[in-house]
mmCIF file of C-alpha atoms and ligand atoms in Angstrom:
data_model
loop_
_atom_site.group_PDB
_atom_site.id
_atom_site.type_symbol
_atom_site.label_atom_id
_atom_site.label_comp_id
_atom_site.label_asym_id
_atom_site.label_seq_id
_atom_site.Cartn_x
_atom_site.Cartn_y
_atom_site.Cartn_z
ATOM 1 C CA UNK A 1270 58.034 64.739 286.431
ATOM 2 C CA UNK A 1271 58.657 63.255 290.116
ATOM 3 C CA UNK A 1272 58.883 65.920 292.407
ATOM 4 C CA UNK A 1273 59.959 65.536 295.969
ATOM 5 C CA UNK A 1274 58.428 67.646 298.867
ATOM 6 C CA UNK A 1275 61.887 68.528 300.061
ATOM 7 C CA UNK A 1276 65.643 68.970 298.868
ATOM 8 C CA UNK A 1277 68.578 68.658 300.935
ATOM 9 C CA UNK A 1278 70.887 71.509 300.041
ATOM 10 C CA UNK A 1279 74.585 71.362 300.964
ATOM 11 C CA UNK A 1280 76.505 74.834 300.641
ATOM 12 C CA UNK A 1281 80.114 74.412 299.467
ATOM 13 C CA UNK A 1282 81.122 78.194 298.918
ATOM 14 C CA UNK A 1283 83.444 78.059 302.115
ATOM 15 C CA UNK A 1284 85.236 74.913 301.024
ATOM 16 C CA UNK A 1285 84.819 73.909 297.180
ATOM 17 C CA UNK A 1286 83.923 77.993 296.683
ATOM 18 C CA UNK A 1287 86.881 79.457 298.355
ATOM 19 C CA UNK A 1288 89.702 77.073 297.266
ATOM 20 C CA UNK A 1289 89.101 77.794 293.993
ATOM 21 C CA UNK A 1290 89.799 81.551 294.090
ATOM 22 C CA UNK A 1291 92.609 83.455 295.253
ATOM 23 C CA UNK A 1292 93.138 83.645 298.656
ATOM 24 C CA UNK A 1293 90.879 85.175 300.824
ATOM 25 C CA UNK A 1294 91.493 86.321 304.539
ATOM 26 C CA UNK A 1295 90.634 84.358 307.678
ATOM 27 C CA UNK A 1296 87.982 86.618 309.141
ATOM 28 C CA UNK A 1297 86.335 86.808 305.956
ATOM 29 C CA UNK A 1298 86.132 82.960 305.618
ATOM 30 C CA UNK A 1299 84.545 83.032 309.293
ATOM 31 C CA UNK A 1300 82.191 85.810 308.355
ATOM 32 C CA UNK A 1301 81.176 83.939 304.892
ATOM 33 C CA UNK A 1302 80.318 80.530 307.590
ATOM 34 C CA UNK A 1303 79.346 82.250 309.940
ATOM 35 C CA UNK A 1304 76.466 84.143 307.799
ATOM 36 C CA UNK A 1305 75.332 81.084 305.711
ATOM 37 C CA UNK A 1306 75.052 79.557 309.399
ATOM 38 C CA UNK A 1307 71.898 81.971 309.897
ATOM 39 C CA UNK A 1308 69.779 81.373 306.419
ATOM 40 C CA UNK A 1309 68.268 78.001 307.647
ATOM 41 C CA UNK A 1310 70.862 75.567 305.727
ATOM 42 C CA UNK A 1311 70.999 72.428 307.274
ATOM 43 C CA UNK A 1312 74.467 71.501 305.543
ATOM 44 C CA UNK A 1313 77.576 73.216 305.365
ATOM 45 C CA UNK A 1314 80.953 72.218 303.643
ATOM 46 C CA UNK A 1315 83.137 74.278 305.950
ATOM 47 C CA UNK A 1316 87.053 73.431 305.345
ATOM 48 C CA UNK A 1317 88.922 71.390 303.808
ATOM 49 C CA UNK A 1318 92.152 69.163 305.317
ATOM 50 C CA UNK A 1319 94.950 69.799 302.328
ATOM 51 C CA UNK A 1320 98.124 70.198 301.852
ATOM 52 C CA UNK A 1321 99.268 74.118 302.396
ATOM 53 C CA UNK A 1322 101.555 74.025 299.968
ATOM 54 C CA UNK A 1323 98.815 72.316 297.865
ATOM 55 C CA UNK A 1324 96.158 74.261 298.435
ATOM 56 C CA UNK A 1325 97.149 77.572 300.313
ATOM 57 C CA UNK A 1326 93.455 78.865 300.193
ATOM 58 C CA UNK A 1327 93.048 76.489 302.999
ATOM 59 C CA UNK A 1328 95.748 76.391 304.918
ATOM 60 C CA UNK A 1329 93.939 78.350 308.122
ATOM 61 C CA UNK A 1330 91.459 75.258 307.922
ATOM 62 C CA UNK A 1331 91.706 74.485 311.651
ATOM 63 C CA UNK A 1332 91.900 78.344 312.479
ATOM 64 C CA UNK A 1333 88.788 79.079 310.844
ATOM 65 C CA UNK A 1334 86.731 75.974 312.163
ATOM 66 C CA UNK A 1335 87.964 77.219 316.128
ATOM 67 C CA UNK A 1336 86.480 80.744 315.132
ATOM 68 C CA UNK A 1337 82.938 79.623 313.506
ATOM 69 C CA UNK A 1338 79.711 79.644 315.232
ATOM 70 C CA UNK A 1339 78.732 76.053 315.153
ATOM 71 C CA UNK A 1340 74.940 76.262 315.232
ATOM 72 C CA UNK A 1341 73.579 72.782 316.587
ATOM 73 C CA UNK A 1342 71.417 72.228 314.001
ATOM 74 C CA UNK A 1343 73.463 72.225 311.517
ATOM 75 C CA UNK A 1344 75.519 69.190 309.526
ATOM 76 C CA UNK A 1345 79.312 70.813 308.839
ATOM 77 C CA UNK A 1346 81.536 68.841 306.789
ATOM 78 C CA UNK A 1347 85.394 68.759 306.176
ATOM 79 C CA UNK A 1348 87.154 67.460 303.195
ATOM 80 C CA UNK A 1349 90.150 65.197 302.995
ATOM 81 C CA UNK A 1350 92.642 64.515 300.421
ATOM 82 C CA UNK A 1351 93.964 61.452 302.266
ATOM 83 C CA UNK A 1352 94.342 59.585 305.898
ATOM 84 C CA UNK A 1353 97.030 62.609 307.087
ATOM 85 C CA UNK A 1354 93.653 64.883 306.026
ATOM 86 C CA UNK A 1355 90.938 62.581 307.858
ATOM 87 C CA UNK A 1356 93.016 62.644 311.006
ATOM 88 C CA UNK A 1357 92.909 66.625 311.153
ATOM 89 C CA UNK A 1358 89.576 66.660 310.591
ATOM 90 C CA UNK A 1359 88.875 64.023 313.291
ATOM 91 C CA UNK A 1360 90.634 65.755 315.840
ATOM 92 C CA UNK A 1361 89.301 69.278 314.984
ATOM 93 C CA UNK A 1362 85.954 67.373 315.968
ATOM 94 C CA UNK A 1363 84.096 66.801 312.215
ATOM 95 C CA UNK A 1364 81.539 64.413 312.534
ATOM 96 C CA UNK A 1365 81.023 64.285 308.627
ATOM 97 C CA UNK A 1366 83.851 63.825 306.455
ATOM 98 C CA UNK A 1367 84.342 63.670 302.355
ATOM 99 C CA UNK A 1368 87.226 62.250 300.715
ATOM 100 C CA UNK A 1369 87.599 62.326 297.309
ATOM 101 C CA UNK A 1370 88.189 60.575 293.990
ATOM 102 C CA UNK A 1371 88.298 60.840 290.364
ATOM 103 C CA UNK A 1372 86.492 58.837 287.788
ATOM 104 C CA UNK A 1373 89.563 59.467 285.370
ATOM 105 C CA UNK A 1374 93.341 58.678 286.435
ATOM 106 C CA UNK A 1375 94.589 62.004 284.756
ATOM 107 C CA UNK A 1376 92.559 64.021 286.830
ATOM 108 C CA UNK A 1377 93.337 61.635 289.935
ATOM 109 C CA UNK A 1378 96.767 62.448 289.800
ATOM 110 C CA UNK A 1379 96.464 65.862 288.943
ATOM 111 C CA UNK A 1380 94.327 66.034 292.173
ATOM 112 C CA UNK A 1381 96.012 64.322 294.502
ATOM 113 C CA UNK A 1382 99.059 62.852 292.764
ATOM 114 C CA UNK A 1383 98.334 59.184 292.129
ATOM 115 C CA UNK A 1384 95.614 56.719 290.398
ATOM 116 C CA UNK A 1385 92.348 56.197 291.251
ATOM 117 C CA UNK A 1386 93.119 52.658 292.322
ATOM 118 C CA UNK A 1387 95.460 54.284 294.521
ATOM 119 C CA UNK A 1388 92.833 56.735 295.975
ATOM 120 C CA UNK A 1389 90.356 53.567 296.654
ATOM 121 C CA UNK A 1390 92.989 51.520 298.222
ATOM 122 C CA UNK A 1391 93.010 54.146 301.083
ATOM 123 C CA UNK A 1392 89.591 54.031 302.054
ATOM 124 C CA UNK A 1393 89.431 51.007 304.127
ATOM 125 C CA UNK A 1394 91.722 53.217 306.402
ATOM 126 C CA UNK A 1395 89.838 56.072 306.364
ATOM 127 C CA UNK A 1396 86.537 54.684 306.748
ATOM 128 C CA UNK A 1397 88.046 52.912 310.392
ATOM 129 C CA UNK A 1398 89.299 55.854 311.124
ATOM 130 C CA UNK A 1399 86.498 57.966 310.614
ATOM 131 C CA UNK A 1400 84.094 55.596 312.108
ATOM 132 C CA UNK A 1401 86.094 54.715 315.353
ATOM 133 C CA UNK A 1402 85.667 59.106 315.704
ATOM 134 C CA UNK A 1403 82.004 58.464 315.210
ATOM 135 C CA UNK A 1404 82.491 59.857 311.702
ATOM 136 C CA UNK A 1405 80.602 59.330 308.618
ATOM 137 C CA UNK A 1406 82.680 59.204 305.467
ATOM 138 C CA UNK A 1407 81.166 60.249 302.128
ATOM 139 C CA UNK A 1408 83.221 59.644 299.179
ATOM 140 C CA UNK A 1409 82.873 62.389 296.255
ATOM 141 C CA UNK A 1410 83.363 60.791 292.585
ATOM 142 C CA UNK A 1411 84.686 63.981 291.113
ATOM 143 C CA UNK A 1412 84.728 64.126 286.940
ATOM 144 C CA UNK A 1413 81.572 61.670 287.060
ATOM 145 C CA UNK A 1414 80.023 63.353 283.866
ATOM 146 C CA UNK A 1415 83.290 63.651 281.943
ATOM 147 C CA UNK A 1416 86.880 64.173 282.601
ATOM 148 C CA UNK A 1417 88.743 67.840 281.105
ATOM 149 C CA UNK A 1418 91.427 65.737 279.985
ATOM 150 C CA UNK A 1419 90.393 62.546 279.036
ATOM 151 C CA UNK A 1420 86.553 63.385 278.029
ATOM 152 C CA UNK A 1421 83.661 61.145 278.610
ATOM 153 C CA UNK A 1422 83.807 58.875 281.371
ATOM 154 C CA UNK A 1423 81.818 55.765 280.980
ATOM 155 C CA UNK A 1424 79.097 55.576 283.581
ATOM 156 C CA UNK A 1425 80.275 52.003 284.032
ATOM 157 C CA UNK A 1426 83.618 52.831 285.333
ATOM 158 C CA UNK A 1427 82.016 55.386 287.844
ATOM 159 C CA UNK A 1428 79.696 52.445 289.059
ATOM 160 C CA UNK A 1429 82.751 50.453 289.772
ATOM 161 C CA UNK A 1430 83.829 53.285 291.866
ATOM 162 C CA UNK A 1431 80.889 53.115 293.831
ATOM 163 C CA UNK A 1432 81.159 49.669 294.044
ATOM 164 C CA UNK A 1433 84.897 49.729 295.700
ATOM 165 C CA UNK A 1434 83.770 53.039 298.150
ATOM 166 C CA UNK A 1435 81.027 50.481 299.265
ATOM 167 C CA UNK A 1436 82.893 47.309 299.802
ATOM 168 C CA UNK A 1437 84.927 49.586 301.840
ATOM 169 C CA UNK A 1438 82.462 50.846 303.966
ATOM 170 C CA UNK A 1439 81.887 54.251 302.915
ATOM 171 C CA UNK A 1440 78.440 55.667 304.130
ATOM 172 C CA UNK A 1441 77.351 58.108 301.561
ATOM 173 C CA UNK A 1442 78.795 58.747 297.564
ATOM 174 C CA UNK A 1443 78.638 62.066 295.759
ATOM 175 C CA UNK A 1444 78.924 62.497 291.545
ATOM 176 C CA UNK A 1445 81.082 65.600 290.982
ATOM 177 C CA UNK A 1446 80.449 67.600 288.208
ATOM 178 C CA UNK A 1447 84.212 68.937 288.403
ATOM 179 C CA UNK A 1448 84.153 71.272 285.598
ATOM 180 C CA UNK A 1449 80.682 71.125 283.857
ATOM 181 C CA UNK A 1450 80.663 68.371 281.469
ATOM 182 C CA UNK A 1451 77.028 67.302 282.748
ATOM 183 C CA UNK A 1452 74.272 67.549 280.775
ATOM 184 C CA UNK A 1453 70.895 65.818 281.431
ATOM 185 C CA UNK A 1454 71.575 62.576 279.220
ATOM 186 C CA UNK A 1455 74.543 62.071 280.911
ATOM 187 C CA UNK A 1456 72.939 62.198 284.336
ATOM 188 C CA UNK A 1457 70.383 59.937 283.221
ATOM 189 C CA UNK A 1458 73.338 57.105 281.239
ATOM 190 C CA UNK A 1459 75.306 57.745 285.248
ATOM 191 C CA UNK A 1460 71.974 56.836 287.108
ATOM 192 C CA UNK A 1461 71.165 54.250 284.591
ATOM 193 C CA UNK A 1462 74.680 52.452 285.416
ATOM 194 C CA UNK A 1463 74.471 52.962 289.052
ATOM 195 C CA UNK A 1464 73.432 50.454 291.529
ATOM 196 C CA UNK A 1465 73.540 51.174 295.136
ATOM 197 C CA UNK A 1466 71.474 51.527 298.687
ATOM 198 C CA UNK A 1467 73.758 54.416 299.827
ATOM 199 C CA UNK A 1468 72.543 57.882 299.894
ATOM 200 C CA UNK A 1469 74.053 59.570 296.563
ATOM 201 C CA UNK A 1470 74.410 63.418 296.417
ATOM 202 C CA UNK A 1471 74.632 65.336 293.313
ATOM 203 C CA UNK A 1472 77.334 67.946 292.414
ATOM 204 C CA UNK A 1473 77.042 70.185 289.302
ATOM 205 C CA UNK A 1474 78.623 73.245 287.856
ATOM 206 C CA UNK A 1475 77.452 75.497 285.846
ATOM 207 C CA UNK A 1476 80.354 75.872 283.345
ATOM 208 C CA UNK A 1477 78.578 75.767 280.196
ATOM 209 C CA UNK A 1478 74.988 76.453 281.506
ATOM 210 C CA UNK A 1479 73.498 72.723 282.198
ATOM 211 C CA UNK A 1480 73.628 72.733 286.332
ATOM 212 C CA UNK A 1481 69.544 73.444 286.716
ATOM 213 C CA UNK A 1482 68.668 71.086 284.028
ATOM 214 C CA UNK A 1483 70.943 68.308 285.792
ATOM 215 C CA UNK A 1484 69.745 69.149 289.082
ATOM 216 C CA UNK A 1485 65.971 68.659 287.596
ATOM 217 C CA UNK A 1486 66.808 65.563 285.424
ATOM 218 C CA UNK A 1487 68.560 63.800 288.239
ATOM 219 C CA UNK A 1488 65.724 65.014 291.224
ATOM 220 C CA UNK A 1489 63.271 63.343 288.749
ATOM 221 C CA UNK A 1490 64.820 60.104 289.362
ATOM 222 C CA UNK A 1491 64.843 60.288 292.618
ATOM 223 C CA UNK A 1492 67.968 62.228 294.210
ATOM 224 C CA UNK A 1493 67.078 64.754 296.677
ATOM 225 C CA UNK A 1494 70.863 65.857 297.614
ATOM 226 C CA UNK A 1495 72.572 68.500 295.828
ATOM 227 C CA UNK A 1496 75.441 71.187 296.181
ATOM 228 C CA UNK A 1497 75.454 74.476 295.615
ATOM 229 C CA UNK A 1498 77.642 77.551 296.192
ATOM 230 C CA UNK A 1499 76.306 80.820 297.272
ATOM 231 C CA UNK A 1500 77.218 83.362 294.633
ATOM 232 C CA UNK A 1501 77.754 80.575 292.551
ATOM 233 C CA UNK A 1502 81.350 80.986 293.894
ATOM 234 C CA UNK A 1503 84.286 78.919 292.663
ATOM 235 C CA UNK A 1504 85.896 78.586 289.477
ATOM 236 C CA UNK A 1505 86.433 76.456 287.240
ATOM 237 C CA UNK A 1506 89.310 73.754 287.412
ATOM 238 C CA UNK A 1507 91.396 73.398 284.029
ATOM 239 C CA UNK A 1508 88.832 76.416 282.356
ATOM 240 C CA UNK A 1509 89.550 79.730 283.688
ATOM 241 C CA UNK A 1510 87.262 82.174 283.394
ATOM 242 C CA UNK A 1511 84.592 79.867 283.278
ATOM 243 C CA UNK A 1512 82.015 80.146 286.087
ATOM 244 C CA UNK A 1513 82.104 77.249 288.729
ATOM 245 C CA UNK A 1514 79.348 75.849 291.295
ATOM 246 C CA UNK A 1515 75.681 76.114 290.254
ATOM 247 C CA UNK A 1516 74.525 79.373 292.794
ATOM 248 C CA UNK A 1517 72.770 78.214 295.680
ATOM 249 C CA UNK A 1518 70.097 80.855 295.558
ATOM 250 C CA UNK A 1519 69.657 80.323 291.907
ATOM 251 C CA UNK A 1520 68.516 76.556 292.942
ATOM 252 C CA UNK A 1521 66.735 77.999 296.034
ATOM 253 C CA UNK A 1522 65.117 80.249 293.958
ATOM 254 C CA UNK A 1523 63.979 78.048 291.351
ATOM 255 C CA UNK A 1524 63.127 74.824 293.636
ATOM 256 C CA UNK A 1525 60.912 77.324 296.311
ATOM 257 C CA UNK A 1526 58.702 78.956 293.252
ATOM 258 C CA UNK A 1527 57.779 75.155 292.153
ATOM 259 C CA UNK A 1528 57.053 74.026 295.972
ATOM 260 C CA UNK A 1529 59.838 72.131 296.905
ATOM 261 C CA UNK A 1530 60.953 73.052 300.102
ATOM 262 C CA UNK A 1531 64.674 73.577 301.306
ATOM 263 C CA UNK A 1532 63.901 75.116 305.118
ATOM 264 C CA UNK A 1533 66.526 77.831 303.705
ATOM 265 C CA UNK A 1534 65.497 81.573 303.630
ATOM 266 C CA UNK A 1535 65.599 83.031 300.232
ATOM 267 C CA UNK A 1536 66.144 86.675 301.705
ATOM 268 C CA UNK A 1537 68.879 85.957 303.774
ATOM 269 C CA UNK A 1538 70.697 83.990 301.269
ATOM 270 C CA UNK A 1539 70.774 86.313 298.441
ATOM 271 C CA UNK A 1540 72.192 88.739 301.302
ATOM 272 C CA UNK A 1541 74.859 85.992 301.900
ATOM 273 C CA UNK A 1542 75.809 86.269 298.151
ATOM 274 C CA UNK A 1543 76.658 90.190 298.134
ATOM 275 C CA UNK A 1544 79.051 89.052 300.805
ATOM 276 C CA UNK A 1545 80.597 86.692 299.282
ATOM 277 C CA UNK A 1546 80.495 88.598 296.078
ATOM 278 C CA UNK A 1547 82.903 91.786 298.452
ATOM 279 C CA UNK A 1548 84.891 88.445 299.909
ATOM 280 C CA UNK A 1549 86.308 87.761 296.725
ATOM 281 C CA UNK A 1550 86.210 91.008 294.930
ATOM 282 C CA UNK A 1551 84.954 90.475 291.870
ATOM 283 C CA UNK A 1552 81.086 90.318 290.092
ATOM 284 C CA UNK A 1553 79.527 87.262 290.832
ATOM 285 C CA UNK A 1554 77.513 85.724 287.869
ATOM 286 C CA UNK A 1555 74.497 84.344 289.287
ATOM 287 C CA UNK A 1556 71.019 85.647 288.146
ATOM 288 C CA UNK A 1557 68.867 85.664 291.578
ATOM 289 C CA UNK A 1558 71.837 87.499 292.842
ATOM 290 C CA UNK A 1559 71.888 90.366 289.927
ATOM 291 C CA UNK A 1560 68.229 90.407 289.437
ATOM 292 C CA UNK A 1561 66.633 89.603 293.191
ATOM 293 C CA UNK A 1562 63.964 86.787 293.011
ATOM 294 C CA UNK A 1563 61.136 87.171 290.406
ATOM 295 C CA UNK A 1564 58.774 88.257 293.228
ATOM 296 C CA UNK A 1565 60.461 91.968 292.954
ATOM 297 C CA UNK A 1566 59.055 94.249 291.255
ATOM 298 C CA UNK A 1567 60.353 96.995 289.049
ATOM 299 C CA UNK A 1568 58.884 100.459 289.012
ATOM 300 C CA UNK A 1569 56.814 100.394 286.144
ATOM 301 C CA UNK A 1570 57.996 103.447 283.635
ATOM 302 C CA UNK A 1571 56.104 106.462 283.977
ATOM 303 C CA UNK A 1572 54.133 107.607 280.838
HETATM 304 ZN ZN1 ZN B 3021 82.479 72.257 292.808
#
C-alpha cells in the first residue's frame, strides 16, 4: 500500500458540522473555532455564505468570522452557494473559498435550487471574482460516490464536472461523499475516471461505516487531502439519524499509529470533541472520542 509521509487534514465541524444540526449559539460557534485553532490543524472550514432563510445555522457567518482568533498559520475557508455568497466571503477577507456542486441534478436543485449545468455556468464569475480578491476557489463535487435520490453516479459524469470547474479556472476540486454512498470500489471506479493536474481533496462520511476504508483506498492512490469533522459532527442529509462526517480524531488517530503525520495534536483534539459533543447536546458517535486513543490504558481488574 502507498503511504504518504504526511496528510493534509481539513476540519469542517464549524461549517459542514454545524449546519447540519440544529442551531447552535454564536459564542459557542467561536469557542468550537476558536479551540480547533489551538490543536495544530493547518485547515479550517470556518463559515459558510448562505442564504438565512436557507440555512439559518449560518446566518451569524460574518459575526462569528469578526469574533475568531485567526491564527496566522492557519488556511480558513468559507463556503458559497453562489456569486451573492463569494462576494460576502470576499469582503469578510477569505482568502480560500469553496463553492459547490452536485454530481446529480436532483440533489443540485435540492441544494441550491437549479441544475448542475446551472451551478457550472456560474463559475467563470466566481472564479474572477475570487481571484481579482486574491482568492483561491475550490469547487466541491458533492454526491460524487452516489446520489440519495438518484443512486449511483457514473464516475464519468463527475469527470466531466471536473472538466467544466477546470476550463473555468477553478484552482482546487473536492469529491463529496454527501451522505455515505462511498465505498472503496467506488473510490477507486471515481479515480479511475478522473483526469486532472489540480489538487483533489477527498470528502467522506461515515453513514454506513466505509469513511476509513475510503480514506485508505483513495490515500493509496495518491490523495493526501481529506475532511474530517471533530466529533464526527454533522448529520446526515436525506438520512436522519444517520451519523455524518468521518471524526477527525478517529482519522488522526488511526493515520498517527501507522506514521503518517498530520502536525495535529491528538490530545488536544479529542478535548475539542467533548466540546463539541456539550455544543450540540447530544452523544457524539465517534470511537477515539468514547474510548480515548488505544495508548490508554484500563486498570487491569483486580483478582
Ligand atoms: Zn460533510
Amino acid at each position: 500500500m502507498h503511504q504518504p509521509e504526511q496528510v493534509s487534514i481539513r476540519e469542517v465541524a464549524p461549517r459542514d458540522g454545524l449546519q447540519n444540526e440544529p442551531p447552535v449559539p454564536t459564542e459557542d460557534k467561536i469557542r468550537l473555532v476558536d479551540a480547533l485553532s489551538r490543536t495544530g490543524l493547518a485547515r479550517i472550514e470556518a463559515v459558510s455564505f448562505v442564504h438565512p432563510e436557507a440555512v439559518p445555522q449560518m446566518a451569524d457567518a460574518a459575526e462569528v468570522w469578526a469574533a475568531v482568533e485567526k491564527h496566522p498559520g492557519i488556511h480558513y475557508s468559507a463556503l458559497a452557494p453562489n456569486l451573492k455568497g463569494v462576494q460576502r466571503a470576499v469582503d469578510a477577507g477569505f482568502s480560500a473559498i469553496e463553492v459547490v456542486v452536485s454530481a446529480s441534478d436532483t440533489h443540485n436543485r435540492a441544494n441550491v435550487g437549479r441544475t448542475a449545468a446551472e451551478s457550472i455556468a456560474e463559475f467563470g464569475d466566481i472564479v474572477a471574482l475570487a481571484h481579482e480578491n486574491l482568492a483561491s476557489v475550490e469547487a466541491i463535487i458533492a454526491t460524487s460516490f452516489g446520489c440519495p435520490f438518484e443512486g449511483d453516479v457514473e464516475p464519468v459524469r463527475v469527470a466531466r464536472i471536473v472538466d467544466a470547474a477546470a476550463e473555468a479556472g477553478v484552482d482546487r476540486i473536492a469529491f463529496g461523499d454527501t451522505t455515505g454512498m462511498g465505498t472503496p470500489r467506488r473510490v477507486n471506479d471515481l479515480l479511475d475516471a478522473v483526469e486532472t493536474d489540480l489538487p483533489m481533496l477527498m470528502h467522506f462520511h461515515d453513514t454506513r461505516g466505509t469513511a476509513l476504508a475510503n480514506l485508505l483506498t483513495a490515500m493509496d492512490r495518491g490523495i493526501v487531502e481529506f475532511d474530517a469533522s471533530v466529533g464526527g459532527i454533522g448529520g446526515c442529509p436525506y438520512a436522519p439519524g444517520a451519523s455524518g462526517n468521518v471524526a477527525t480524531e478517529v482519522v488522526v488517530h488511526m493515520l498517527h499509529d501507522m506514521g503518517v503525520e498530520t502536525g495535529i495534536d491528538l490530545d488536544a483534539l479529542i478535548d475539542v470533541a467533548a466540546l463539541a459533543e456539550q455544543i450540540v447536546g447530544r452523544e457524539l458517535e465517534s470511537g477515539v472520542l468514547r474510548a480515548g486513543p488505544r495508548t490508554r490504558l484500563t486498570q487491569k481488574p483486580s483478582t
